Amino acid sequence: MSSAMSDTETLGVVGGGQLGRMLAEAAAPLGVELVVLDPTPDCPASPVARDQIVGSFDDEAGVRELASRADYLTYEIELADPDLLEAVEEEYDVTVNPDPETLRMIQDKLVQKQSLRDAGVPVPEFRQVDDRSDLEAAVEEFGYPVMLKAREGGYDGRGNVPVESADDFDALDELDGPAMAEEFVEFEREVSIIGVKGADGETATFPLGENVHREEILRETVVPARTSEDVAERAREVVEDVLALLSGRGVYGIELFETCEARSASDASGGEPRADGEILVNEIAPRPHNSGHYTIEGALTSQFEQHVRAVTGRPLGATDIRSPTVTANVLGDVDETRPANPVGIESVLAHPGASFHWYGKHEVRPLRKMGHLTVVGDCEALRDSDGLAGDARETDTEELLADARELRDEVTFE
Ligand code: ADP
């Protein structure tokens, strides 16, 4: 049933985690309501969506029900099933964005890298690894260490194993499913751009963000990235090329490496050392991305509103930032799973310019993403300074990052 007779439109979303929750929050002011499909009863999106269908992301009956109730379909998790989405797109005459074909390409990290390379987009050196001899060949070609990756199903670094010597080859047996290997990129910093494709080929990009990871999990995003204008411009060009390759409307999180010559050159074996400040694409997410959470308070349009605008065929919003902004993830700082009782959120709320986003997860688990906080810069001070250029920008983000980390450390679990 379409909601054509009501004054609201319905967006069906496969997945109802924190991304679904923030999508629902952004959709409401546009008069768009969400129905989400998620296996966890009372999932994070559930309290803010109109309804939740409880079912796995590839549950046929669940996806059909979702399609029958929605005017538009999208997904907030790569575990959605592209075949099923294609089938319901025809059967229920509902548009799915981004294109399920794009999802299929992205789901397999090897196919994703091949597609990028074929389109002339710079990526780390890589090769398919089906057995030990392929891994040996990768080591021969790239030198130690190489990054061994499961082609499918990895997230937050799960499924990635650095191989530093032949002793690590057994890692191949521990990855379930097919694998690939990449040169180990020595990067100056990890950066990302949230890009968006709208109707009629319109594209937009948010400014370059800088991502600080620990244990391969994103901890903080600093915007603008503390790098040169040239690198930021180069990153934008690369991202425009990536967007041109992708089909389907919506927001894409595009993770990049800014390379570092000094450290690459110290690696005696393997291929040619890379130059400083090259941009390589690490991976694409066909959905709003953790590194774009800063846009909620920090940009004129949030990535979530932008995604809703794009998939429902509305005009895109402006992507300028309001001020330098830093976001810090609040992860489960516990050793084992237990009911989530956070303390310290008041300290964040008491800080001028800080906002908190709780994801509504009932259980805290080790390193689970439980929420995030955002600290925005002082806009008045910025207007007085020279826009966002030079030293003002540098100092501002340093202070914001220090504040964000301090506030984040206040939040713990009882
Ligand atoms: P996931 O899909 O689990 O997020 P990624 O492939 O994005 O995995 O890798 C997670 C992190 O691992 C990256 O953010 C980066 O820190 C590191 N990483 C991934 N690939 C490479 C590489 N080729 N060289 C060096 N570090 C890498």
XYZ file of C-alpha atoms and ligand atoms in Angstrom:
441
model
C 0.000 0.000 0.000
C 1.388 3.392 -0.870
C 0.717 6.338 1.372
C -0.304 8.487 -1.595
C -3.584 9.270 0.141
C -1.934 10.678 3.221
C 0.114 13.846 3.499
C 3.225 11.945 4.553
C 5.522 9.850 2.451
C 7.017 6.611 3.682
C 10.651 5.682 3.328
C 11.332 1.988 3.888
C 14.795 1.300 5.275
C 16.573 -2.029 5.493
C 18.380 -1.748 8.823
C 17.346 0.130 11.938
C 20.578 0.833 13.769
C 21.885 4.257 14.717
C 22.014 5.300 11.070
C 18.326 4.456 10.700
C 17.584 6.337 13.906
C 19.318 9.500 12.681
C 17.666 9.120 9.264
C 14.260 9.050 10.935
C 15.119 12.147 12.963
C 16.129 13.980 9.795
C 13.164 12.762 7.753
C 10.421 14.033 10.054
C 10.829 17.773 9.269
C 10.521 16.921 5.568
C 7.229 15.142 6.157
C 8.785 11.750 5.504
C 8.209 8.851 7.895
C 10.299 5.719 8.189
C 9.438 2.070 8.411
C 12.540 0.022 9.210
C 13.366 -3.660 8.904
C 15.711 -4.891 11.626
C 16.144 -8.209 13.452
C 16.555 -6.666 16.919
C 13.214 -5.892 18.567
C 13.166 -2.254 19.699
C 16.213 -1.481 17.539
C 17.795 2.014 17.760
C 15.578 3.413 14.967
C 12.400 1.948 16.371
C 11.418 4.721 18.847
C 11.698 7.430 16.177
C 10.396 5.506 13.159
C 6.699 5.090 12.481
C 7.119 1.350 12.627
C 9.602 -1.493 12.749
C 9.242 -4.802 10.968
C 11.208 -7.364 12.974
C 13.167 -9.534 10.580
C 16.659 -10.074 9.244
C 18.007 -7.754 6.558
C 17.609 -10.435 3.890
C 14.314 -11.837 5.137
C 12.124 -12.219 2.079
C 8.775 -11.699 3.782
C 10.177 -8.743 5.732
C 11.593 -6.996 2.664
C 8.332 -7.596 0.782
C 6.285 -6.120 3.599
C 8.650 -3.160 3.717
C 8.316 -2.623 -0.044
C 4.529 -2.893 0.109
C 4.342 -0.158 2.732
C 6.926 2.241 1.299
C 6.992 4.951 -1.354
C 10.789 4.706 -1.516
C 13.284 2.099 -0.360
C 16.832 2.466 0.882
C 19.222 0.603 3.206
C 21.516 1.708 5.985
C 23.604 -1.481 6.107
C 25.626 -3.338 3.481
C 24.107 -6.654 4.595
C 20.949 -5.842 2.623
C 20.312 -8.335 -0.187
C 20.700 -6.747 -3.646
C 18.856 -9.571 -5.459
C 15.858 -9.267 -3.185
C 15.846 -5.476 -3.469
C 15.897 -5.753 -7.259
C 13.009 -8.221 -7.163
C 10.771 -6.047 -4.969
C 11.664 -2.930 -6.925
C 9.844 -4.401 -9.911
C 7.084 -6.203 -8.061
C 6.023 -3.292 -5.904
C 7.001 -0.499 -8.270
C 9.065 1.222 -5.613
C 12.438 2.855 -6.301
C 15.462 1.511 -4.434
C 18.370 3.877 -3.913
C 21.310 3.580 -4.101
C 20.955 1.110 -6.986
C 21.125 -2.523 -5.755
C 23.784 -3.024 -8.426
C 25.976 -0.504 -6.594
C 25.397 -2.386 -3.337
C 26.403 -5.656 -5.032
C 29.624 -4.108 -6.316
C 30.486 -2.621 -2.917
C 29.700 -5.794 -0.931
C 32.691 -7.566 -2.441
C 35.795 -5.542 -1.547
C 37.709 -7.089 -4.458
C 35.043 -6.203 -7.023
C 34.810 -2.740 -5.467
C 38.549 -2.147 -5.847
C 38.538 -3.537 -9.392
C 35.670 -1.234 -10.368
C 37.465 1.756 -8.920
C 40.741 0.876 -10.618
C 38.994 0.256 -13.954
C 37.449 3.713 -13.691
C 40.892 5.250 -13.179
C 40.332 6.017 -9.494
C 43.542 5.719 -7.418
C 43.441 2.772 -4.995
C 46.096 0.817 -3.073
C 47.703 -2.049 -5.005
C 45.691 -5.207 -4.454
C 45.211 -8.745 -5.674
C 42.815 -11.610 -5.279
C 43.915 -14.226 -2.727
C 42.375 -17.680 -2.937
C 45.237 -19.665 -1.448
C 48.730 -19.430 0.058
C 50.447 -19.105 -3.283
C 48.343 -16.019 -4.072
C 49.324 -14.579 -0.715
C 52.987 -15.306 -1.444
C 52.615 -13.558 -4.774
C 51.068 -10.546 -3.010
C 54.000 -10.376 -0.586
C 56.427 -10.633 -3.475
C 54.679 -7.804 -5.262
C 53.940 -5.404 -2.379
C 56.520 -6.396 0.264
C 55.716 -6.923 3.963
C 53.420 -6.084 5.562
C 50.408 -6.749 3.379
C 46.846 -6.205 4.529
C 44.828 -9.390 4.137
C 41.092 -8.711 3.937
C 37.982 -10.838 3.835
C 36.232 -9.820 0.625
C 32.803 -9.857 2.232
C 31.166 -9.060 5.528
C 33.955 -7.115 7.304
C 33.280 -3.981 9.318
C 35.184 -1.922 11.880
C 38.336 -3.752 10.822
C 36.883 -7.210 11.511
C 38.062 -9.400 8.675
C 41.325 -7.448 8.213
C 44.643 -9.030 9.203
C 48.055 -7.419 8.666
C 50.470 -10.118 7.458
C 53.978 -9.234 8.629
C 55.856 -12.448 7.918
C 55.311 -15.964 6.605
C 54.280 -16.925 10.164
C 51.100 -14.937 9.642
C 49.988 -16.901 6.582
C 47.712 -19.050 8.727
C 45.467 -15.998 9.003
C 44.190 -17.064 5.619
C 42.537 -20.128 7.144
C 40.858 -18.024 9.806
C 39.053 -15.731 7.384
C 35.873 -17.358 6.280
C 35.182 -16.927 2.608
C 37.268 -15.478 -0.191
C 40.041 -12.968 0.477
C 42.152 -10.259 -1.098
C 45.456 -8.646 -0.184
C 46.453 -5.002 -0.376
C 49.717 -3.174 -0.112
C 50.003 -1.770 3.410
C 49.498 1.943 2.890
C 51.678 4.209 4.991
C 49.375 7.132 5.428
C 49.823 10.589 6.827
C 46.194 10.569 7.840
C 42.896 8.912 7.061
C 40.340 11.262 5.581
C 36.877 10.942 4.108
C 34.264 12.830 2.165
C 30.540 12.413 2.335
C 29.338 12.618 -1.241
C 25.779 12.660 -2.456
C 24.039 11.957 -5.731
C 20.662 13.546 -6.265
C 18.080 13.563 -9.029
C 19.070 14.468 -12.601
C 22.765 13.757 -12.050
C 23.185 16.464 -9.399
C 26.102 15.746 -7.048
C 27.385 17.435 -3.921
C 30.309 16.879 -1.586
C 30.813 17.846 2.019
C 34.235 19.188 3.086
C 37.128 16.825 3.789
C 37.009 15.238 7.236
C 39.965 13.713 9.066
C 39.399 10.416 10.807
C 41.329 9.169 13.795
C 41.112 5.389 14.231
C 42.302 3.170 17.047
C 42.120 -0.613 16.714
C 40.672 0.078 13.244
C 37.599 1.698 14.793
C 36.772 5.324 14.149
C 37.269 7.387 17.299
C 37.142 11.027 16.171
C 36.407 13.040 13.047
C 37.930 16.504 12.674
C 36.479 18.925 10.118
C 38.030 20.483 8.171
C 40.844 17.925 7.970
C 44.174 19.320 9.202
C 45.796 19.090 5.803
C 46.658 21.403 2.909
C 44.150 22.989 0.530
C 45.808 21.053 -2.298
C 45.199 17.709 -0.660
C 41.597 18.675 0.149
C 41.032 19.708 -3.470
C 42.633 16.519 -4.787
C 40.393 14.456 -2.485
C 37.326 16.257 -3.813
C 38.348 15.489 -7.398
C 38.845 11.819 -6.592
C 35.464 11.681 -4.876
C 33.754 13.276 -7.893
C 35.212 10.449 -9.990
C 33.960 7.887 -7.482
C 30.471 9.394 -7.529
C 30.438 9.287 -11.329
C 31.096 5.550 -11.156
C 28.270 4.801 -8.702
C 24.709 4.424 -9.799
C 21.780 5.428 -7.695
C 20.828 8.405 -5.624
C 21.841 8.816 -2.007
C 24.672 9.594 0.337
C 27.989 7.760 0.080
C 30.760 7.726 2.670
C 34.074 7.599 0.844
C 37.084 6.647 2.964
C 40.463 7.836 1.741
C 44.123 7.632 2.649
C 46.429 10.629 2.382
C 49.760 8.942 1.740
C 53.041 9.670 3.440
C 56.242 9.476 1.440
C 58.773 9.237 4.258
C 57.378 6.075 5.739
C 56.554 4.392 2.419
C 60.092 4.955 1.239
C 61.518 3.241 4.331
C 59.895 0.023 3.207
C 62.714 -1.504 1.189
C 60.759 -4.320 -0.408
C 57.758 -4.188 -2.667
C 56.655 -1.641 -5.224
C 57.545 1.973 -5.832
C 57.373 4.284 -2.823
C 54.443 6.630 -2.976
C 54.684 10.393 -2.968
C 53.494 12.599 -0.133
C 49.891 13.727 -0.198
C 48.531 11.262 -2.730
C 44.896 10.344 -2.274
C 43.897 6.665 -2.448
C 40.379 5.326 -1.991
C 40.091 2.774 0.821
C 36.416 1.976 0.641
C 32.960 3.228 -0.169
C 29.870 2.938 2.016
C 26.591 3.251 0.049
C 24.880 5.025 2.957
C 25.431 7.749 5.548
C 28.753 7.148 7.283
C 30.068 7.479 10.824
C 32.577 10.088 9.639
C 29.650 12.265 8.495
C 27.885 12.507 11.842
C 29.491 15.911 12.322
C 27.155 17.274 9.622
C 24.155 17.166 11.986
C 25.370 20.206 13.910
C 28.325 21.209 11.758
C 26.896 21.614 8.251
C 24.021 23.483 6.636
C 22.378 20.174 5.742
C 23.086 16.933 7.609
C 24.139 13.808 5.740
C 20.926 12.164 6.977
C 18.654 14.899 5.652
C 20.703 14.844 2.457
C 20.122 11.092 2.086
C 16.378 11.491 2.615
C 16.294 14.358 0.105
C 18.246 12.316 -2.431
C 16.342 9.024 -2.220
C 12.954 10.755 -2.251
C 13.913 12.915 -5.249
C 13.974 16.234 -3.405
C 16.572 18.928 -4.200
C 19.858 18.529 -2.325
C 20.812 20.942 0.445
C 23.935 23.052 0.836
C 26.995 21.166 2.089
C 28.955 24.079 3.598
C 30.067 23.748 7.189
C 28.853 26.205 9.796
C 32.138 26.088 11.689
C 35.016 23.707 12.381
C 33.511 20.692 14.101
C 34.777 17.604 15.900
C 32.845 14.422 16.583
C 33.919 11.697 19.000
C 32.407 8.234 19.200
C 31.299 6.870 22.529
C 32.229 3.186 22.495
C 31.469 0.498 25.038
C 34.380 0.729 27.510
C 33.445 -2.590 29.105
C 34.980 -6.060 29.146
C 31.750 -7.918 28.654
C 28.188 -7.389 27.522
C 25.790 -5.902 30.046
C 22.750 -3.619 30.262
C 23.712 -0.109 29.130
C 23.709 2.439 31.958
C 25.712 5.416 30.736
C 26.968 8.070 33.134
C 28.569 11.415 32.348
C 26.297 12.580 29.525
C 25.350 15.623 31.643
C 28.957 16.824 31.504
C 28.761 16.820 27.723
C 25.469 18.705 27.726
C 26.864 21.282 30.141
C 29.637 22.187 27.703
C 28.790 25.128 25.371
C 28.635 24.011 21.771
C 28.545 20.293 22.594
C 25.729 17.952 21.579
C 25.120 14.342 22.463
C 23.522 11.585 20.404
C 22.511 8.451 22.257
C 21.759 5.511 19.982
C 19.264 3.767 22.262
C 21.084 0.444 22.434
C 19.993 -1.492 25.484
C 23.177 -3.514 25.806
C 26.724 -2.217 26.015
C 29.388 -4.484 24.507
C 33.148 -4.053 24.244
C 33.869 -1.295 21.688
C 30.243 -1.167 20.535
C 29.221 2.238 19.147
C 26.802 3.518 21.799
C 26.546 7.181 20.851
C 28.585 10.149 19.744
C 29.164 13.727 20.722
C 29.866 16.749 18.591
C 31.603 19.982 19.505
C 31.201 22.930 17.156
C 33.494 25.932 16.957
C 32.652 29.459 17.957
C 30.986 30.967 14.905
C 31.357 34.578 15.993
C 35.063 34.179 16.574
C 35.319 32.589 13.168
C 33.572 35.428 11.447
C 36.052 37.790 13.076
C 38.961 35.668 11.989
C 39.799 35.200 8.355
C 37.088 32.733 7.401
C 38.385 29.221 7.933
C 41.842 29.816 6.513
C 45.309 29.288 7.893
C 46.201 29.328 11.570
C 42.711 30.115 12.816
C 41.482 26.864 11.378
C 44.403 24.915 12.800
C 44.071 26.221 16.340
C 40.360 25.901 16.387
C 40.210 22.237 15.446
C 43.046 21.362 17.868
C 41.081 22.867 20.738
C 37.847 21.291 19.638
C 39.503 17.886 19.382
C 40.944 18.206 22.886
C 37.514 19.229 24.234
C 35.742 16.411 22.405
C 38.161 13.810 23.755
C 37.880 15.118 27.284
C 34.090 15.117 27.135
C 34.004 11.685 25.569
C 36.139 10.278 28.368
C 33.576 11.555 30.867
C 31.009 9.151 29.464
C 31.373 5.664 30.898
C 29.181 2.687 31.666
C 28.278 1.610 35.188
P 36.192 -2.139 7.412
O 35.419 -2.492 6.195
O 36.214 -3.195 8.450
O 35.916 -0.760 7.928
P 38.581 -1.186 6.100
O 39.044 -1.913 4.903
O 37.955 0.148 5.928
O 37.700 -2.171 6.956
O 39.800 -1.016 7.089
C 39.668 -0.544 8.416
C 40.922 0.206 8.779
O 42.071 -0.590 8.551
C 41.149 1.442 7.928
O 40.421 2.537 8.410
C 42.655 1.616 8.074
O 42.967 2.163 9.323
C 43.140 0.187 8.055
N 43.480 -0.243 6.685
C 42.637 -0.792 5.780
N 43.270 -1.074 4.633
C 44.547 -0.698 4.792
C 45.724 -0.742 3.958
N 45.712 -1.240 2.714
N 46.868 -0.254 4.476
C 46.925 0.237 5.731
N 45.877 0.296 6.564
C 44.699 -0.162 6.116
